Amino acid sequence: MKNLLLILLAFLLVTEYAEAQVLRFRASANSSIFIKEPGEPEVSHPMKETLSHKGSADFTPELNLGASIEIMAPVTTDFELGVEFDYTNLSGYTETAPLHNFFLSRYNPLPDNYKYPDETLIYNTNIFNILGTARFYIFPVYEDVIFFTKLHGGIAFVGTDFTFQDPQYSVGYEVGVLYSQGTKSNEDPKDPAFTGGGGLGLTYRLSDALDIYFDGTISVTHSDVVNGVPNYDYLVYQGEETIQRTTGWAITSQVSLGIIFTTIPNRKLKSNNYTRTRQFHKSIF
């Protein structure tokens, strides 16, 4: 009963706030790609180049669709804050993978006589982001077009599958997937990680209530499995070789296209509350 009363109170407060303020609601489709893991993501085996299969190469990214929704509240005519819920889908393939330390680790499910495969491998990563956002509206290009810069930061929940492109190899080697975290392939939860970044974008005004939205962003995420392959350091301690799990960062890019709906506040409560887009049209709500 107490929880229901708290929820009701929160709803009433949000409703009262919405009547007095301009709120902007965004819904967008997005597409993202994995760019790289900066620096040295793992201490490689000293013979990596020699032991790697001929013609081995890193993953080639593939384009996939994701989605995001956001609630934004203008603070001034040039600045607004928001909360964004983003679903990102990343994937890629390599016809011949380089010698990742994962293949040398005891967590590699392949048989001992075939630890390093030369078949085409793929990864599929799903990330659910909860982000705080900030936008600075820079300048209007035309009467209805305004550029902005965007900053975002929050928590990413990362799930990934790393496996063979052709399922017959998974069946033949009886491995299912080579590695999995936070997907239907295992029972482990998604990996929580810090994420943040920024970018540029623009809005195109259709009416007082509707804008077309576009942005491009770069993000860094503190996770070593965004590209599907967990990182391990190859170490030699007191003359003995060891493989030790490590973490790192991943850089991704994303483009988003969507629409913004702006609520019209209660004129009796707030007659001077308007957004940057409307400043140039003298539309005071």
mmCIF file of C-alpha atoms in Angstrom:
data_model
loop_
_atom_site.group_PDB
_atom_site.id
_atom_site.type_symbol
_atom_site.label_atom_id
_atom_site.label_comp_id
_atom_site.label_asym_id
_atom_site.label_seq_id
_atom_site.Cartn_x
_atom_site.Cartn_y
_atom_site.Cartn_z
ATOM 1 C CA MET A 1 0.000 0.000 0.000
ATOM 2 C CA LYS A 2 2.842 2.343 0.888
ATOM 3 C CA ASN A 3 4.555 1.667 -2.454
ATOM 4 C CA LEU A 4 1.315 2.377 -4.343
ATOM 5 C CA LEU A 5 0.970 5.709 -2.554
ATOM 6 C CA LEU A 6 4.562 6.637 -3.441
ATOM 7 C CA ILE A 7 3.987 5.746 -7.100
ATOM 8 C CA LEU A 8 0.770 7.788 -7.130
ATOM 9 C CA LEU A 9 2.563 10.754 -5.559
ATOM 10 C CA ALA A 10 5.387 10.544 -8.105
ATOM 11 C CA PHE A 11 2.863 10.404 -10.947
ATOM 12 C CA LEU A 12 1.040 13.468 -9.637
ATOM 13 C CA LEU A 13 4.315 15.383 -9.312
ATOM 14 C CA VAL A 14 5.365 14.506 -12.868
ATOM 15 C CA THR A 15 1.921 15.465 -14.171
ATOM 16 C CA GLU A 16 2.033 18.801 -12.356
ATOM 17 C CA TYR A 17 5.559 19.441 -13.663
ATOM 18 C CA ALA A 18 4.547 18.551 -17.220
ATOM 19 C CA GLU A 19 1.694 21.063 -17.085
ATOM 20 C CA ALA A 20 4.096 23.838 -16.131
ATOM 21 C CA GLN A 21 7.096 22.947 -18.296
ATOM 22 C CA VAL A 22 8.016 22.254 -21.876
ATOM 23 C CA LEU A 23 8.889 18.567 -22.169
ATOM 24 C CA ARG A 24 10.272 17.029 -25.331
ATOM 25 C CA PHE A 25 9.897 13.345 -26.178
ATOM 26 C CA ARG A 26 12.150 11.737 -28.779
ATOM 27 C CA ALA A 27 11.805 8.381 -30.524
ATOM 28 C CA SER A 28 14.597 7.350 -32.906
ATOM 29 C CA ALA A 29 15.955 4.455 -34.903
ATOM 30 C CA ASN A 30 19.721 4.042 -34.778
ATOM 31 C CA SER A 31 22.557 2.097 -36.336
ATOM 32 C CA SER A 32 25.896 1.490 -34.627
ATOM 33 C CA ILE A 33 29.275 -0.060 -35.390
ATOM 34 C CA PHE A 34 32.189 -1.195 -33.263
ATOM 35 C CA ILE A 35 35.300 0.815 -34.165
ATOM 36 C CA LYS A 36 38.147 -0.497 -32.005
ATOM 37 C CA GLU A 37 39.541 -1.174 -28.566
ATOM 38 C CA PRO A 38 41.978 1.710 -27.969
ATOM 39 C CA GLY A 39 45.564 1.138 -26.907
ATOM 40 C CA GLU A 40 46.671 -2.419 -26.168
ATOM 41 C CA PRO A 41 43.527 -4.276 -25.075
ATOM 42 C CA GLU A 42 45.542 -7.328 -24.046
ATOM 43 C CA VAL A 43 49.159 -8.445 -23.665
ATOM 44 C CA SER A 44 49.527 -10.651 -26.730
ATOM 45 C CA HIS A 45 51.394 -13.907 -27.070
ATOM 46 C CA PRO A 46 54.952 -13.050 -28.245
ATOM 47 C CA MET A 47 54.497 -15.321 -31.265
ATOM 48 C CA LYS A 48 51.055 -14.006 -32.182
ATOM 49 C CA GLU A 49 51.995 -12.812 -35.658
ATOM 50 C CA THR A 50 53.765 -16.082 -36.457
ATOM 51 C CA LEU A 51 51.079 -18.345 -35.003
ATOM 52 C CA SER A 52 48.107 -16.492 -36.496
ATOM 53 C CA HIS A 53 46.521 -18.021 -39.576
ATOM 54 C CA LYS A 54 47.605 -16.578 -42.901
ATOM 55 C CA GLY A 55 45.325 -13.740 -43.968
ATOM 56 C CA SER A 56 43.845 -13.294 -40.500
ATOM 57 C CA ALA A 57 42.066 -9.998 -39.891
ATOM 58 C CA ASP A 58 39.989 -8.229 -37.269
ATOM 59 C CA PHE A 59 36.212 -8.122 -37.449
ATOM 60 C CA THR A 60 34.442 -6.329 -40.274
ATOM 61 C CA PRO A 61 31.455 -4.470 -38.777
ATOM 62 C CA GLU A 62 27.917 -4.949 -40.050
ATOM 63 C CA LEU A 63 25.073 -2.446 -39.838
ATOM 64 C CA ASN A 64 22.104 -3.264 -37.617
ATOM 65 C CA LEU A 65 19.079 -1.359 -36.388
ATOM 66 C CA GLY A 66 18.523 -0.271 -32.818
ATOM 67 C CA ALA A 67 16.185 2.183 -31.131
ATOM 68 C CA SER A 68 16.128 4.849 -28.453
ATOM 69 C CA ILE A 69 13.622 6.968 -26.578
ATOM 70 C CA GLU A 70 14.370 10.103 -24.597
ATOM 71 C CA ILE A 71 12.678 12.645 -22.365
ATOM 72 C CA MET A 72 14.196 16.138 -22.546
ATOM 73 C CA ALA A 73 13.580 19.264 -20.493
ATOM 74 C CA PRO A 74 14.869 22.678 -21.666
ATOM 75 C CA VAL A 75 16.857 24.505 -18.980
ATOM 76 C CA THR A 76 17.453 27.623 -21.067
ATOM 77 C CA THR A 77 16.787 28.439 -24.705
ATOM 78 C CA ASP A 78 20.267 27.111 -25.554
ATOM 79 C CA PHE A 79 20.589 24.144 -23.192
ATOM 80 C CA GLU A 80 18.528 21.103 -22.279
ATOM 81 C CA LEU A 81 18.934 17.974 -20.154
ATOM 82 C CA GLY A 82 17.422 14.566 -20.721
ATOM 83 C CA VAL A 83 17.223 10.894 -19.861
ATOM 84 C CA GLU A 84 17.726 8.422 -22.707
ATOM 85 C CA PHE A 85 16.990 4.707 -22.967
ATOM 86 C CA ASP A 86 18.944 3.237 -25.849
ATOM 87 C CA TYR A 87 19.102 -0.217 -27.433
ATOM 88 C CA THR A 88 22.231 -0.805 -29.517
ATOM 89 C CA ASN A 89 22.837 -3.819 -31.756
ATOM 90 C CA LEU A 90 26.390 -4.474 -32.954
ATOM 91 C CA SER A 91 27.714 -7.319 -35.071
ATOM 92 C CA GLY A 92 30.689 -8.245 -37.198
ATOM 93 C CA TYR A 93 32.503 -11.114 -38.865
ATOM 94 C CA THR A 94 36.020 -12.255 -39.684
ATOM 95 C CA GLU A 95 36.760 -14.918 -42.272
ATOM 96 C CA THR A 96 39.973 -15.773 -40.430
ATOM 97 C CA ALA A 97 40.458 -14.539 -36.887
ATOM 98 C CA PRO A 98 43.844 -13.497 -35.498
ATOM 99 C CA LEU A 99 45.174 -15.395 -32.483
ATOM 100 C CA HIS A 100 43.234 -13.872 -29.601
ATOM 101 C CA ASN A 101 44.458 -14.922 -26.174
ATOM 102 C CA PHE A 102 40.960 -16.250 -25.529
ATOM 103 C CA PHE A 103 41.803 -19.187 -27.782
ATOM 104 C CA LEU A 104 44.739 -20.021 -25.483
ATOM 105 C CA SER A 105 42.687 -19.813 -22.301
ATOM 106 C CA ARG A 106 40.977 -22.646 -20.438
ATOM 107 C CA TYR A 107 37.647 -20.950 -21.158
ATOM 108 C CA ASN A 108 37.905 -21.803 -24.850
ATOM 109 C CA PRO A 109 35.337 -24.597 -25.333
ATOM 110 C CA LEU A 110 36.972 -26.049 -28.449
ATOM 111 C CA PRO A 111 38.746 -29.423 -28.185
ATOM 112 C CA ASP A 112 42.410 -29.440 -27.164
ATOM 113 C CA ASN A 113 43.529 -30.524 -30.633
ATOM 114 C CA TYR A 114 41.727 -27.604 -32.288
ATOM 115 C CA LYS A 115 41.881 -24.566 -30.021
ATOM 116 C CA TYR A 116 42.400 -21.988 -32.761
ATOM 117 C CA PRO A 117 39.750 -22.203 -35.522
ATOM 118 C CA ASP A 118 40.221 -20.919 -39.059
ATOM 119 C CA GLU A 119 36.516 -20.870 -39.969
ATOM 120 C CA THR A 120 34.531 -17.632 -40.286
ATOM 121 C CA LEU A 121 33.587 -16.277 -36.862
ATOM 122 C CA ILE A 122 30.910 -13.752 -35.930
ATOM 123 C CA TYR A 123 29.780 -11.771 -32.923
ATOM 124 C CA ASN A 124 26.418 -10.269 -32.070
ATOM 125 C CA THR A 125 26.308 -7.760 -29.209
ATOM 126 C CA ASN A 126 23.232 -6.160 -27.689
ATOM 127 C CA ILE A 127 23.623 -3.188 -25.349
ATOM 128 C CA PHE A 128 20.932 -1.520 -23.276
ATOM 129 C CA ASN A 129 22.034 1.969 -22.204
ATOM 130 C CA ILE A 130 20.545 4.198 -19.515
ATOM 131 C CA LEU A 131 21.986 7.655 -20.151
ATOM 132 C CA GLY A 132 21.889 11.179 -18.899
ATOM 133 C CA THR A 133 22.116 13.631 -21.798
ATOM 134 C CA ALA A 134 22.907 17.297 -22.322
ATOM 135 C CA ARG A 135 22.500 19.359 -25.489
ATOM 136 C CA PHE A 136 23.861 22.768 -26.347
ATOM 137 C CA TYR A 137 22.035 24.371 -29.265
ATOM 138 C CA ILE A 138 24.755 26.198 -31.156
ATOM 139 C CA PHE A 139 23.253 28.196 -34.002
ATOM 140 C CA PRO A 140 20.498 28.109 -36.597
ATOM 141 C CA VAL A 141 21.557 27.229 -40.134
ATOM 142 C CA TYR A 142 18.242 28.178 -41.668
ATOM 143 C CA GLU A 143 15.046 29.368 -40.058
ATOM 144 C CA ASP A 144 13.934 25.812 -39.262
ATOM 145 C CA VAL A 145 17.303 24.017 -38.868
ATOM 146 C CA ILE A 146 19.418 24.217 -35.710
ATOM 147 C CA PHE A 147 22.715 22.469 -34.932
ATOM 148 C CA PHE A 148 23.550 21.145 -31.477
ATOM 149 C CA THR A 149 26.318 19.378 -29.596
ATOM 150 C CA LYS A 150 25.439 16.433 -27.387
ATOM 151 C CA LEU A 151 27.092 14.851 -24.342
ATOM 152 C CA HIS A 152 25.933 11.626 -22.750
ATOM 153 C CA GLY A 153 26.987 9.296 -19.958
ATOM 154 C CA GLY A 154 25.558 6.455 -17.930
ATOM 155 C CA ILE A 155 25.408 2.693 -17.583
ATOM 156 C CA ALA A 156 25.581 0.149 -20.401
ATOM 157 C CA PHE A 157 24.370 -3.415 -19.959
ATOM 158 C CA VAL A 158 26.341 -5.510 -22.445
ATOM 159 C CA GLY A 159 25.358 -8.928 -23.769
ATOM 160 C CA THR A 160 27.204 -10.771 -26.523
ATOM 161 C CA ASP A 161 27.531 -14.035 -28.463
ATOM 162 C CA PHE A 162 30.779 -15.041 -30.189
ATOM 163 C CA THR A 163 30.602 -18.119 -32.375
ATOM 164 C CA PHE A 164 30.919 -19.704 -35.828
ATOM 165 C CA GLN A 165 29.069 -18.125 -38.717
ATOM 166 C CA ASP A 166 28.096 -21.551 -40.019
ATOM 167 C CA PRO A 167 26.114 -23.408 -37.331
ATOM 168 C CA GLN A 168 27.362 -26.772 -38.592
ATOM 169 C CA TYR A 169 30.743 -26.107 -36.984
ATOM 170 C CA SER A 170 29.137 -25.350 -33.633
ATOM 171 C CA VAL A 171 27.311 -28.668 -33.897
ATOM 172 C CA GLY A 172 30.378 -30.523 -35.137
ATOM 173 C CA TYR A 173 32.594 -29.277 -32.315
ATOM 174 C CA GLU A 174 29.723 -29.513 -29.799
ATOM 175 C CA VAL A 175 30.340 -26.016 -28.456
ATOM 176 C CA GLY A 176 27.112 -24.095 -29.044
ATOM 177 C CA VAL A 177 28.862 -20.713 -28.859
ATOM 178 C CA LEU A 178 32.523 -19.939 -28.247
ATOM 179 C CA TYR A 179 31.687 -17.243 -25.705
ATOM 180 C CA SER A 180 28.457 -15.788 -24.392
ATOM 181 C CA GLN A 181 27.521 -13.191 -21.783
ATOM 182 C CA GLY A 182 24.053 -11.927 -20.915
ATOM 183 C CA THR A 183 22.149 -13.535 -23.811
ATOM 184 C CA LYS A 184 19.771 -16.445 -24.319
ATOM 185 C CA SER A 185 22.813 -18.685 -24.796
ATOM 186 C CA ASN A 186 23.653 -18.629 -21.079
ATOM 187 C CA GLU A 187 22.267 -17.740 -17.675
ATOM 188 C CA ASP A 188 24.735 -14.977 -16.827
ATOM 189 C CA PRO A 189 23.395 -11.409 -16.538
ATOM 190 C CA LYS A 190 24.472 -8.677 -18.899
ATOM 191 C CA ASP A 191 27.769 -7.027 -18.030
ATOM 192 C CA PRO A 192 27.190 -3.535 -16.499
ATOM 193 C CA ALA A 193 29.733 -0.952 -17.616
ATOM 194 C CA PHE A 194 30.262 2.801 -17.656
ATOM 195 C CA THR A 195 29.684 4.464 -21.004
ATOM 196 C CA GLY A 196 29.978 8.039 -22.199
ATOM 197 C CA GLY A 197 30.622 10.173 -25.228
ATOM 198 C CA GLY A 198 29.399 12.985 -27.394
ATOM 199 C CA GLY A 199 28.544 14.118 -30.867
ATOM 200 C CA LEU A 200 26.794 16.559 -33.157
ATOM 201 C CA GLY A 201 23.306 16.743 -34.553
ATOM 202 C CA LEU A 202 20.525 18.912 -35.875
ATOM 203 C CA THR A 203 16.792 19.382 -35.639
ATOM 204 C CA TYR A 204 14.414 20.411 -38.409
ATOM 205 C CA ARG A 205 11.209 22.106 -37.311
ATOM 206 C CA LEU A 206 7.993 20.769 -38.816
ATOM 207 C CA SER A 207 5.621 22.578 -36.466
ATOM 208 C CA ASP A 208 5.479 23.957 -32.934
ATOM 209 C CA ALA A 209 5.036 20.403 -31.670
ATOM 210 C CA LEU A 210 7.154 18.316 -34.062
ATOM 211 C CA ASP A 211 10.818 18.265 -35.120
ATOM 212 C CA ILE A 212 12.836 15.833 -37.200
ATOM 213 C CA TYR A 213 15.952 14.775 -35.261
ATOM 214 C CA PHE A 214 19.352 13.544 -36.461
ATOM 215 C CA ASP A 215 22.631 13.001 -34.629
ATOM 216 C CA GLY A 216 25.952 11.204 -34.866
ATOM 217 C CA THR A 217 27.832 10.209 -31.713
ATOM 218 C CA ILE A 218 30.986 8.464 -30.545
ATOM 219 C CA SER A 219 30.908 6.444 -27.315
ATOM 220 C CA VAL A 220 33.477 4.702 -25.138
ATOM 221 C CA THR A 221 32.320 1.763 -23.018
ATOM 222 C CA HIS A 222 34.313 0.128 -20.226
ATOM 223 C CA SER A 223 33.829 -3.441 -21.421
ATOM 224 C CA ASP A 224 36.075 -5.949 -23.164
ATOM 225 C CA VAL A 225 33.266 -7.952 -24.809
ATOM 226 C CA VAL A 226 31.656 -5.322 -27.042
ATOM 227 C CA ASN A 227 33.322 -7.093 -29.988
ATOM 228 C CA GLY A 228 32.349 -10.503 -28.616
ATOM 229 C CA VAL A 229 35.837 -11.659 -27.627
ATOM 230 C CA PRO A 230 36.878 -11.404 -23.951
ATOM 231 C CA ASN A 231 40.367 -10.035 -23.332
ATOM 232 C CA TYR A 232 43.145 -11.990 -21.632
ATOM 233 C CA ASP A 233 46.735 -11.034 -20.893
ATOM 234 C CA TYR A 234 49.473 -13.501 -21.786
ATOM 235 C CA LEU A 235 51.878 -13.431 -18.843
ATOM 236 C CA VAL A 236 54.999 -15.285 -17.786
ATOM 237 C CA TYR A 237 55.429 -15.582 -14.019
ATOM 238 C CA GLN A 238 58.454 -17.351 -12.538
ATOM 239 C CA GLY A 239 59.041 -19.073 -15.832
ATOM 240 C CA GLU A 240 55.458 -20.295 -16.177
ATOM 241 C CA GLU A 241 52.997 -19.129 -18.801
ATOM 242 C CA THR A 242 49.591 -17.950 -17.615
ATOM 243 C CA ILE A 243 46.490 -16.405 -19.185
ATOM 244 C CA GLN A 244 44.746 -13.807 -17.019
ATOM 245 C CA ARG A 245 41.428 -12.071 -17.712
ATOM 246 C CA THR A 246 41.656 -8.324 -18.175
ATOM 247 C CA THR A 247 39.269 -5.557 -19.117
ATOM 248 C CA GLY A 248 39.424 -2.575 -21.418
ATOM 249 C CA TRP A 249 37.501 0.031 -23.362
ATOM 250 C CA ALA A 250 35.578 -0.136 -26.605
ATOM 251 C CA ILE A 251 34.867 2.700 -29.032
ATOM 252 C CA THR A 252 31.616 2.653 -30.993
ATOM 253 C CA SER A 253 29.844 5.097 -33.278
ATOM 254 C CA GLN A 254 26.134 5.602 -33.830
ATOM 255 C CA VAL A 255 23.814 7.584 -36.081
ATOM 256 C CA SER A 256 20.200 8.237 -35.071
ATOM 257 C CA LEU A 257 17.178 9.508 -36.970
ATOM 258 C CA GLY A 258 13.874 10.191 -35.307
ATOM 259 C CA ILE A 259 11.201 12.643 -34.334
ATOM 260 C CA ILE A 260 10.691 14.941 -31.340
ATOM 261 C CA PHE A 261 7.291 15.751 -29.901
ATOM 262 C CA THR A 262 7.121 18.869 -27.726
ATOM 263 C CA THR A 263 4.377 19.276 -25.160
ATOM 264 C CA ILE A 264 2.653 22.632 -24.910
ATOM 265 C CA PRO A 265 2.661 23.743 -21.264
ATOM 266 C CA ASN A 266 -0.239 25.221 -19.348
ATOM 267 C CA ARG A 267 -0.127 28.882 -20.390
ATOM 268 C CA LYS A 268 -1.583 29.989 -17.076
ATOM 269 C CA LEU A 269 1.313 28.408 -15.175
ATOM 270 C CA LYS A 270 4.250 29.218 -17.413
ATOM 271 C CA SER A 271 3.944 31.753 -20.183
ATOM 272 C CA ASN A 272 7.638 32.211 -20.965
ATOM 273 C CA ASN A 273 8.792 28.600 -21.250
ATOM 274 C CA TYR A 274 9.959 27.736 -24.739
ATOM 275 C CA THR A 275 12.705 25.817 -26.482
ATOM 276 C CA ARG A 276 15.619 26.886 -28.598
ATOM 277 C CA THR A 277 13.844 25.776 -31.763
ATOM 278 C CA ARG A 278 10.913 28.051 -31.022
ATOM 279 C CA GLN A 279 13.036 31.052 -30.095
ATOM 280 C CA PHE A 280 13.596 31.791 -33.762
ATOM 281 C CA HIS A 281 9.897 31.633 -34.536
ATOM 282 C CA LYS A 282 8.802 33.790 -31.607
ATOM 283 C CA SER A 283 6.428 31.023 -30.548
ATOM 284 C CA ILE A 284 6.062 31.642 -26.845
ATOM 285 C CA PHE A 285 3.965 28.908 -25.273
#
